[in-house]
């Protein structure tokens, strides 16, 4: 049995997630549960560390990477210990290369699979879906992220909340960071505005998760009534000209409550009673989405019922309808959708919005009079059963005045009317009943079921045949009309599905959600046969033979035999739906949805496999380039060094001291060049493989730049530095930053005129520092600025006789590995300026 995951979610560091997790662990111990600490980061906070006293802590696994020692969660030890609950901090943490998994959440997944409950923590800025929003708010990119779905799958999510002012007080009291970091943190990342925005993000994200849980609970317990936990405004669209007005009015209603949802729904009637202009619907759909709402489409014979079923399914609180476009005469015979919906709405508030098209009547296509609803069939039977006796009573006083043919015509008119209203069977019943009434009351001898005149007998027979023929024709026309309407509805649904896919919304959960709401189902599940599962006669009813690939809605079936409707996609995949059986016409459309879901699932898996294969392809490409470089560019310095050494080794030549010194210098220079080329090749290969070790730490530029200039050797005299001591510390890896600066400055010196110096300057801009290396060389065309960073090429101010074209490519790779950027710009007056941007060290507090 898989363990349960509980996650403490916070808006920012320091709100108390780890503290709350440890408190919960201690409560579990007091209740007698077997609780261990798998991994907890106290950040040197005394009150947090105090909670660890007396708790069993699983020793961490020590790993070495690039000469440095790191400690990580020992997943194997936790599984071997097999506690009831494991406390594991920092869900989004990235493990050291060489670990069992890349991310800690994957380690936790393995522990859950072992049947161990896990309690973990995560900050809102580490969720993948809001990563870009957080960067826009705070200006800080988050390199460690966790997919939202991992957190959403948690059995319990608890928000650890704290007001911005309270968190800043904690910071000021030294309860979060060391005293020397407090001022920088309060003035940068932990500003009141930043914390307020992050808090709102966390609250909204948790609200969405709670909303999903509420929908699942209501579906599992069959709760159809609306729970007004959150405002949801549903606007009904018919595709008519009033739609734009309704959408804008509904949007204004939703805007009155912060966080309210706007949903638009169009009911496609299977019996053809509702017609819609596809162009108008498409325009209205676009308007809804522009206003932040979502568009939905459902099928229903009963339009008010379908609207209310959808509204209750999404837990809507308000329903917006347009005033009827039917005239007063039509409203005498039917209350209309608006009145009927209002009468049956229950706890849902219904807004009837007036518009310019009200009471103007429907425009064609309006209603197909041939399509037979249940109401029309009922009216037909009433006319057949009650209408014939009433007509008989009405004609009896005129029996001596009217002839039998005239009386037959009256009965035939009523029978045709019954056929037009109720279809074939009520009309045939009316024809048979009418013939008996004509025989008894109007055919001599009166009062007997006998016919004395053969002509009267033939007249009655013709009456029955004509009535039956008319009834049959009317019924066939009604069926054909209904089939055409159904085909039109199905085509509209499939068109919506196609548009859904073309807009890039073909994600499996999204398609399953559309499927559930379209057919009014409680849950839709994609079941996949487990590899190796035996195909026994009853394997479709065996939960062990199937696994859930994707699901949406209430409690999913674990095998096809538990579903109300199942659609076979292929030998190994079945779509299982719950919520009542579907008719054959619905199954046709459902099969189209099922096929699209299967394709979307396969695309997701192929994309995942492609992402896994991409590093291998890049590595293969890199190896090919490395071989090309070794075969060409490394040969020159190697040949020069070898020639110098062989010359010195030759005893047949008497070298002067100056010659020997020159040969030694040539060999040394060639070997140094070879060493640099090999180092660049190895670092580039590590960058491509994602295993380059980076250790960011606060650095002072006024200390790094002079060291980098000294590393230039004889070229140092051609570089002029202008670095202010007032600049803030930056966050970078000292060794890598020095490599970047050396590469940039040596490249600039090499291609600047001999009488020109290279200038290196730095300036502070908000949350980052910009370092500029400016030369006066030939420069690079603007259109080639990005191309120059590709490895194994040379362009513009790079020559074609030395190096393997890695200098700038490696510099950009190292810079991005440190969280910075490197971009080329034109130097005013000619030349190239390389701008290196790095975050200031105070931003490190967010990690």
Short mmCIF file of N, CA and C in Angstrom, two decimals, residues 636-769:
data_model
loop_
_atom_site.label_atom_id
_atom_site.label_comp_id
_atom_site.label_asym_id
_atom_site.label_seq_id
_atom_site.Cartn_x
_atom_site.Cartn_y
_atom_site.Cartn_z
N UNK A 636 47.89 21.62 -33.77
CA UNK A 636 48.89 22.68 -33.97
C UNK A 636 49.74 22.91 -32.73
N UNK A 637 49.16 23.20 -31.54
CA UNK A 637 50.03 23.39 -30.37
C UNK A 637 50.80 22.13 -29.99
N UNK A 638 50.19 20.97 -30.21
CA UNK A 638 50.87 19.72 -29.91
C UNK A 638 52.10 19.54 -30.82
N UNK A 639 51.93 19.84 -32.11
CA UNK A 639 53.05 19.72 -33.05
C UNK A 639 54.15 20.72 -32.72
N UNK A 640 53.77 21.95 -32.31
CA UNK A 640 54.78 22.96 -31.97
C UNK A 640 55.58 22.54 -30.75
N UNK A 641 54.90 22.05 -29.73
CA UNK A 641 55.60 21.61 -28.51
C UNK A 641 56.51 20.44 -28.82
N UNK A 642 56.01 19.48 -29.61
CA UNK A 642 56.81 18.31 -29.95
C UNK A 642 58.06 18.71 -30.74
N UNK A 643 57.90 19.62 -31.72
CA UNK A 643 59.05 20.06 -32.52
C UNK A 643 60.09 20.75 -31.65
N UNK A 644 59.64 21.58 -30.69
CA UNK A 644 60.59 22.28 -29.82
C UNK A 644 61.35 21.29 -28.95
N UNK A 645 60.63 20.32 -28.38
CA UNK A 645 61.28 19.33 -27.51
C UNK A 645 62.25 18.47 -28.31
N UNK A 646 61.87 18.06 -29.52
CA UNK A 646 62.77 17.24 -30.34
C UNK A 646 64.02 18.02 -30.72
N UNK A 647 63.85 19.32 -30.98
CA UNK A 647 65.02 20.15 -31.32
C UNK A 647 65.97 20.24 -30.14
N UNK A 648 65.43 20.41 -28.95
CA UNK A 648 66.28 20.47 -27.77
C UNK A 648 66.96 19.14 -27.49
N UNK A 649 66.27 18.06 -27.83
CA UNK A 649 66.80 16.72 -27.59
C UNK A 649 67.88 16.34 -28.60
N UNK A 650 67.91 17.03 -29.74
CA UNK A 650 68.87 16.71 -30.80
C UNK A 650 70.27 17.17 -30.38
N UNK A 651 71.16 16.21 -30.24
CA UNK A 651 72.53 16.52 -29.82
C UNK A 651 73.46 16.89 -30.98
N UNK A 652 72.94 16.75 -32.20
CA UNK A 652 73.77 17.04 -33.37
C UNK A 652 73.88 18.54 -33.62
N UNK A 653 73.02 19.30 -32.99
CA UNK A 653 73.02 20.75 -33.21
C UNK A 653 73.46 21.42 -31.91
N UNK A 654 74.37 22.35 -32.04
CA UNK A 654 74.84 23.10 -30.87
C UNK A 654 74.00 24.37 -30.75
N UNK A 655 73.03 24.33 -29.83
CA UNK A 655 72.13 25.47 -29.66
C UNK A 655 72.75 26.50 -28.73
N UNK A 656 72.60 27.74 -29.13
CA UNK A 656 73.04 28.80 -28.24
C UNK A 656 72.04 28.95 -27.09
N UNK A 657 72.44 29.67 -26.06
CA UNK A 657 71.55 29.87 -24.92
C UNK A 657 70.27 30.60 -25.35
N UNK A 658 70.43 31.55 -26.26
CA UNK A 658 69.23 32.27 -26.73
C UNK A 658 68.30 31.34 -27.49
N UNK A 659 68.89 30.45 -28.34
CA UNK A 659 68.06 29.50 -29.09
C UNK A 659 67.35 28.54 -28.15
N UNK A 660 68.12 28.03 -27.16
CA UNK A 660 67.51 27.09 -26.21
C UNK A 660 66.38 27.77 -25.44
N UNK A 661 66.61 29.02 -25.04
CA UNK A 661 65.56 29.74 -24.31
C UNK A 661 64.32 29.94 -25.19
N UNK A 662 64.53 30.24 -26.47
CA UNK A 662 63.40 30.44 -27.39
C UNK A 662 62.63 29.13 -27.59
N UNK A 663 63.38 28.00 -27.72
CA UNK A 663 62.71 26.70 -27.89
C UNK A 663 61.91 26.33 -26.63
N UNK A 664 62.53 26.59 -25.46
CA UNK A 664 61.79 26.32 -24.22
C UNK A 664 60.52 27.18 -24.14
N UNK A 665 60.65 28.43 -24.53
CA UNK A 665 59.48 29.32 -24.50
C UNK A 665 58.41 28.85 -25.46
N UNK A 666 58.83 28.40 -26.66
CA UNK A 666 57.86 27.88 -27.63
C UNK A 666 57.14 26.66 -27.08
N UNK A 667 57.92 25.72 -26.49
CA UNK A 667 57.29 24.52 -25.92
C UNK A 667 56.34 24.88 -24.80
N UNK A 668 56.77 25.82 -23.92
CA UNK A 668 55.92 26.20 -22.79
C UNK A 668 54.64 26.87 -23.27
N UNK A 669 54.76 27.77 -24.23
CA UNK A 669 53.58 28.46 -24.76
C UNK A 669 52.62 27.49 -25.43
N UNK A 670 53.17 26.53 -26.21
CA UNK A 670 52.32 25.55 -26.88
C UNK A 670 51.61 24.65 -25.89
N UNK A 671 52.35 24.23 -24.85
CA UNK A 671 51.72 23.36 -23.83
C UNK A 671 50.67 24.13 -23.04
N UNK A 672 50.95 25.42 -22.73
CA UNK A 672 49.93 26.22 -22.04
C UNK A 672 48.67 26.35 -22.89
N UNK A 673 48.88 26.58 -24.18
CA UNK A 673 47.73 26.68 -25.09
C UNK A 673 46.97 25.37 -25.13
N UNK A 674 47.73 24.27 -25.18
CA UNK A 674 47.10 22.94 -25.19
C UNK A 674 46.32 22.70 -23.90
N UNK A 675 46.90 23.11 -22.78
CA UNK A 675 46.21 22.94 -21.50
C UNK A 675 44.90 23.72 -21.46
N UNK A 676 44.94 24.97 -21.96
CA UNK A 676 43.72 25.78 -21.98
C UNK A 676 42.66 25.16 -22.88
N UNK A 677 43.07 24.67 -24.05
CA UNK A 677 42.11 24.07 -24.97
C UNK A 677 41.46 22.83 -24.38
N UNK A 678 42.28 21.98 -23.76
CA UNK A 678 41.73 20.76 -23.14
C UNK A 678 40.79 21.12 -22.00
N UNK A 679 41.18 22.11 -21.18
CA UNK A 679 40.31 22.53 -20.07
C UNK A 679 38.98 23.06 -20.60
N UNK A 680 39.04 23.87 -21.65
CA UNK A 680 37.81 24.39 -22.24
C UNK A 680 36.93 23.27 -22.79
N UNK A 681 37.55 22.30 -23.45
CA UNK A 681 36.79 21.17 -24.00
C UNK A 681 36.11 20.38 -22.89
N UNK A 682 36.85 20.12 -21.82
CA UNK A 682 36.28 19.34 -20.72
C UNK A 682 35.15 20.11 -20.04
N UNK A 683 35.36 21.41 -19.80
CA UNK A 683 34.31 22.20 -19.16
C UNK A 683 33.07 22.29 -20.03
N UNK A 684 33.27 22.44 -21.36
CA UNK A 684 32.12 22.51 -22.25
C UNK A 684 31.35 21.19 -22.25
N UNK A 685 32.07 20.08 -22.22
CA UNK A 685 31.40 18.78 -22.18
C UNK A 685 30.64 18.61 -20.87
N UNK A 686 31.19 19.12 -19.75
CA UNK A 686 30.48 19.05 -18.48
C UNK A 686 29.23 19.93 -18.51
N UNK A 687 29.36 21.11 -19.12
CA UNK A 687 28.19 21.98 -19.25
C UNK A 687 27.09 21.30 -20.04
N UNK A 688 27.46 20.69 -21.16
CA UNK A 688 26.47 20.03 -22.00
C UNK A 688 25.82 18.87 -21.27
N UNK A 689 26.59 18.17 -20.42
CA UNK A 689 26.06 17.02 -19.69
C UNK A 689 25.35 17.44 -18.41
N UNK A 690 25.46 18.71 -18.02
CA UNK A 690 24.78 19.19 -16.83
C UNK A 690 25.43 18.75 -15.54
N UNK A 691 26.72 18.46 -15.55
CA UNK A 691 27.39 17.97 -14.34
C UNK A 691 28.50 18.92 -13.88
N UNK A 692 28.49 20.15 -14.38
CA UNK A 692 29.50 21.10 -13.96
C UNK A 692 29.18 21.59 -12.56
N UNK A 693 30.11 21.42 -11.63
CA UNK A 693 29.87 21.84 -10.26
C UNK A 693 29.97 23.34 -10.11
N UNK A 694 28.98 23.96 -9.48
CA UNK A 694 28.96 25.40 -9.25
C UNK A 694 28.75 25.63 -7.76
N UNK A 695 29.59 26.44 -7.15
CA UNK A 695 29.46 26.76 -5.73
C UNK A 695 29.33 28.27 -5.57
N UNK A 696 28.12 28.82 -5.67
CA UNK A 696 27.93 30.27 -5.54
C UNK A 696 28.25 30.73 -4.12
N UNK A 697 28.89 31.88 -4.02
CA UNK A 697 29.20 32.47 -2.73
C UNK A 697 29.36 33.98 -2.92
N UNK A 698 29.18 34.76 -1.87
CA UNK A 698 29.35 36.20 -2.00
C UNK A 698 30.79 36.55 -2.38
N UNK A 699 30.97 37.39 -3.39
CA UNK A 699 32.29 37.75 -3.88
C UNK A 699 32.36 39.26 -4.08
N UNK A 700 33.54 39.81 -3.92
CA UNK A 700 33.78 41.23 -4.19
C UNK A 700 34.48 41.36 -5.54
N UNK A 701 33.89 42.10 -6.44
CA UNK A 701 34.46 42.24 -7.78
C UNK A 701 35.84 42.88 -7.75
N UNK A 702 36.07 43.81 -6.79
CA UNK A 702 37.36 44.48 -6.76
C UNK A 702 38.49 43.51 -6.39
N UNK A 703 38.13 42.31 -5.92
CA UNK A 703 39.15 41.30 -5.64
C UNK A 703 39.30 40.32 -6.81
N UNK A 704 38.20 40.03 -7.49
CA UNK A 704 38.23 39.03 -8.57
C UNK A 704 38.87 39.60 -9.83
N UNK A 705 38.50 40.83 -10.21
CA UNK A 705 38.97 41.39 -11.48
C UNK A 705 40.49 41.52 -11.52
N UNK A 706 41.17 42.05 -10.48
CA UNK A 706 42.64 42.11 -10.55
C UNK A 706 43.28 40.74 -10.71
N UNK A 707 42.74 39.71 -10.04
CA UNK A 707 43.31 38.37 -10.20
C UNK A 707 43.14 37.87 -11.63
N UNK A 708 41.98 38.16 -12.24
CA UNK A 708 41.76 37.75 -13.63
C UNK A 708 42.71 38.47 -14.58
N UNK A 709 42.97 39.75 -14.32
CA UNK A 709 43.91 40.51 -15.17
C UNK A 709 45.31 39.93 -15.04
N UNK A 710 45.70 39.55 -13.82
CA UNK A 710 47.04 38.97 -13.63
C UNK A 710 47.19 37.66 -14.39
N UNK A 711 46.08 36.89 -14.50
CA UNK A 711 46.13 35.61 -15.20
C UNK A 711 46.37 35.77 -16.69
N UNK A 712 46.25 37.00 -17.22
CA UNK A 712 46.46 37.21 -18.65
C UNK A 712 47.93 37.16 -19.03
N UNK A 713 48.83 37.20 -18.05
CA UNK A 713 50.26 37.15 -18.35
C UNK A 713 50.73 38.40 -19.08
N UNK A 714 51.45 38.23 -20.20
CA UNK A 714 51.98 39.40 -20.92
C UNK A 714 50.88 40.33 -21.44
N UNK A 715 49.66 39.83 -21.57
CA UNK A 715 48.58 40.67 -22.11
C UNK A 715 47.99 41.60 -21.06
N UNK A 716 48.42 41.46 -19.79
CA UNK A 716 47.79 42.25 -18.74
C UNK A 716 47.99 43.75 -18.92
N UNK A 717 49.10 44.13 -19.58
CA UNK A 717 49.38 45.56 -19.74
C UNK A 717 48.42 46.24 -20.70
N UNK A 718 47.68 45.45 -21.48
CA UNK A 718 46.75 46.05 -22.44
C UNK A 718 45.33 46.11 -21.91
N UNK A 719 45.14 45.86 -20.61
CA UNK A 719 43.81 45.90 -19.99
C UNK A 719 43.79 46.97 -18.92
N UNK A 720 42.77 47.77 -18.94
CA UNK A 720 42.60 48.84 -17.95
C UNK A 720 41.31 48.57 -17.18
N UNK A 721 41.42 48.45 -15.86
CA UNK A 721 40.26 48.15 -15.02
C UNK A 721 39.74 49.37 -14.30
N UNK A 722 38.41 49.48 -14.18
CA UNK A 722 37.78 50.59 -13.45
C UNK A 722 36.64 50.01 -12.61
N UNK A 723 36.98 49.43 -11.46
CA UNK A 723 36.02 48.75 -10.60
C UNK A 723 35.92 49.52 -9.29
N UNK A 724 34.73 49.99 -8.96
CA UNK A 724 34.51 50.76 -7.74
C UNK A 724 34.45 49.83 -6.53
N UNK A 725 34.99 50.29 -5.41
CA UNK A 725 34.94 49.50 -4.18
C UNK A 725 33.57 49.60 -3.50
N UNK A 726 32.70 50.48 -4.01
CA UNK A 726 31.37 50.65 -3.40
C UNK A 726 30.34 49.67 -3.95
N UNK A 727 30.75 48.84 -4.90
CA UNK A 727 29.81 47.88 -5.47
C UNK A 727 29.43 46.82 -4.44
N UNK A 728 28.17 46.33 -4.44
CA UNK A 728 27.79 45.26 -3.51
C UNK A 728 28.43 43.94 -3.94
N UNK A 729 28.48 43.00 -3.00
CA UNK A 729 28.99 41.68 -3.32
C UNK A 729 28.04 40.98 -4.28
N UNK A 730 28.63 40.20 -5.16
CA UNK A 730 27.83 39.44 -6.11
C UNK A 730 27.81 37.98 -5.67
N UNK A 731 26.85 37.23 -6.21
CA UNK A 731 26.73 35.81 -5.92
C UNK A 731 27.25 35.03 -7.11
N UNK A 732 28.42 34.38 -6.97
CA UNK A 732 29.03 33.67 -8.09
C UNK A 732 30.05 32.68 -7.56
N UNK A 733 30.51 31.81 -8.45
CA UNK A 733 31.59 30.88 -8.16
C UNK A 733 32.90 31.57 -8.53
N UNK A 734 33.81 31.71 -7.56
CA UNK A 734 35.02 32.50 -7.78
C UNK A 734 35.86 31.96 -8.93
N UNK A 735 36.09 30.66 -8.96
CA UNK A 735 36.94 30.07 -10.00
C UNK A 735 36.31 30.22 -11.38
N UNK A 736 35.00 29.95 -11.47
CA UNK A 736 34.33 30.05 -12.77
C UNK A 736 34.26 31.49 -13.25
N UNK A 737 33.99 32.42 -12.33
CA UNK A 737 33.92 33.83 -12.73
C UNK A 737 35.27 34.30 -13.24
N UNK A 738 36.35 33.87 -12.58
CA UNK A 738 37.68 34.26 -13.04
C UNK A 738 37.95 33.71 -14.43
N UNK A 739 37.52 32.46 -14.69
CA UNK A 739 37.68 31.88 -16.02
C UNK A 739 36.93 32.69 -17.06
N UNK A 740 35.72 33.09 -16.74
CA UNK A 740 34.91 33.87 -17.68
C UNK A 740 35.59 35.19 -18.00
N UNK A 741 36.04 35.89 -16.97
CA UNK A 741 36.67 37.18 -17.20
C UNK A 741 37.96 37.04 -18.01
N UNK A 742 38.75 36.01 -17.72
CA UNK A 742 39.99 35.79 -18.48
C UNK A 742 39.67 35.53 -19.94
N UNK A 743 38.68 34.69 -20.20
CA UNK A 743 38.30 34.41 -21.59
C UNK A 743 37.86 35.68 -22.31
N UNK A 744 37.00 36.46 -21.65
CA UNK A 744 36.48 37.67 -22.28
C UNK A 744 37.60 38.69 -22.54
N UNK A 745 38.46 38.89 -21.55
CA UNK A 745 39.52 39.90 -21.71
C UNK A 745 40.57 39.44 -22.72
N UNK A 746 40.96 38.17 -22.71
CA UNK A 746 41.95 37.71 -23.68
C UNK A 746 41.40 37.79 -25.09
N UNK A 747 40.09 37.48 -25.25
CA UNK A 747 39.46 37.60 -26.56
C UNK A 747 39.44 39.05 -27.01
N UNK A 748 39.13 39.97 -26.08
CA UNK A 748 39.09 41.39 -26.42
C UNK A 748 40.47 41.93 -26.77
N UNK A 749 41.51 41.53 -26.00
CA UNK A 749 42.88 42.00 -26.27
C UNK A 749 43.36 41.50 -27.62
N UNK A 750 43.07 40.23 -27.91
CA UNK A 750 43.58 39.61 -29.13
C UNK A 750 43.07 40.33 -30.37
N UNK A 751 41.87 40.88 -30.33
CA UNK A 751 41.30 41.46 -31.54
C UNK A 751 41.13 42.97 -31.46
N UNK A 752 41.78 43.60 -30.48
CA UNK A 752 41.85 45.06 -30.44
C UNK A 752 43.12 45.52 -31.14
N UNK A 753 43.12 46.69 -31.73
CA UNK A 753 44.35 47.21 -32.34
C UNK A 753 45.47 47.31 -31.30
N UNK A 754 46.73 47.15 -31.70
CA UNK A 754 47.85 47.16 -30.75
C UNK A 754 47.94 48.43 -29.91
N UNK A 755 47.49 49.55 -30.46
CA UNK A 755 47.61 50.81 -29.73
C UNK A 755 46.37 51.12 -28.88
N UNK A 756 45.43 50.19 -28.78
CA UNK A 756 44.21 50.39 -28.01
C UNK A 756 44.19 49.44 -26.82
N UNK A 757 43.69 49.94 -25.69
CA UNK A 757 43.56 49.10 -24.51
C UNK A 757 42.12 48.60 -24.37
N UNK A 758 41.99 47.51 -23.64
CA UNK A 758 40.67 46.94 -23.33
C UNK A 758 40.23 47.49 -21.97
N UNK A 759 38.99 47.97 -21.91
CA UNK A 759 38.48 48.57 -20.68
C UNK A 759 37.48 47.62 -20.04
N UNK A 760 37.63 47.38 -18.72
CA UNK A 760 36.66 46.57 -17.98
C UNK A 760 36.08 47.42 -16.86
N UNK A 761 34.75 47.57 -16.87
CA UNK A 761 34.06 48.39 -15.88
C UNK A 761 32.93 47.59 -15.25
N UNK A 762 32.39 48.11 -14.15
CA UNK A 762 31.26 47.45 -13.47
C UNK A 762 30.35 48.52 -12.90
N UNK A 763 29.02 48.20 -12.87
CA UNK A 763 28.04 49.13 -12.33
C UNK A 763 26.92 48.35 -11.67
N UNK A 764 26.26 48.98 -10.72
CA UNK A 764 25.20 48.34 -9.91
C UNK A 764 23.85 48.82 -10.42
N UNK A 765 22.95 47.87 -10.72
CA UNK A 765 21.61 48.20 -11.23
C UNK A 765 20.58 47.36 -10.45
N UNK A 766 20.05 47.92 -9.36
CA UNK A 766 19.00 47.24 -8.60
C UNK A 766 19.48 45.94 -7.98
N UNK A 767 19.00 44.82 -8.50
CA UNK A 767 19.30 43.52 -7.90
C UNK A 767 20.44 42.80 -8.61
N UNK A 768 21.17 43.48 -9.50
CA UNK A 768 22.26 42.83 -10.20
C UNK A 768 23.39 43.82 -10.50
N UNK A 769 24.53 43.25 -10.82
CA UNK A 769 25.71 44.04 -11.19
C UNK A 769 26.09 43.68 -12.62
#
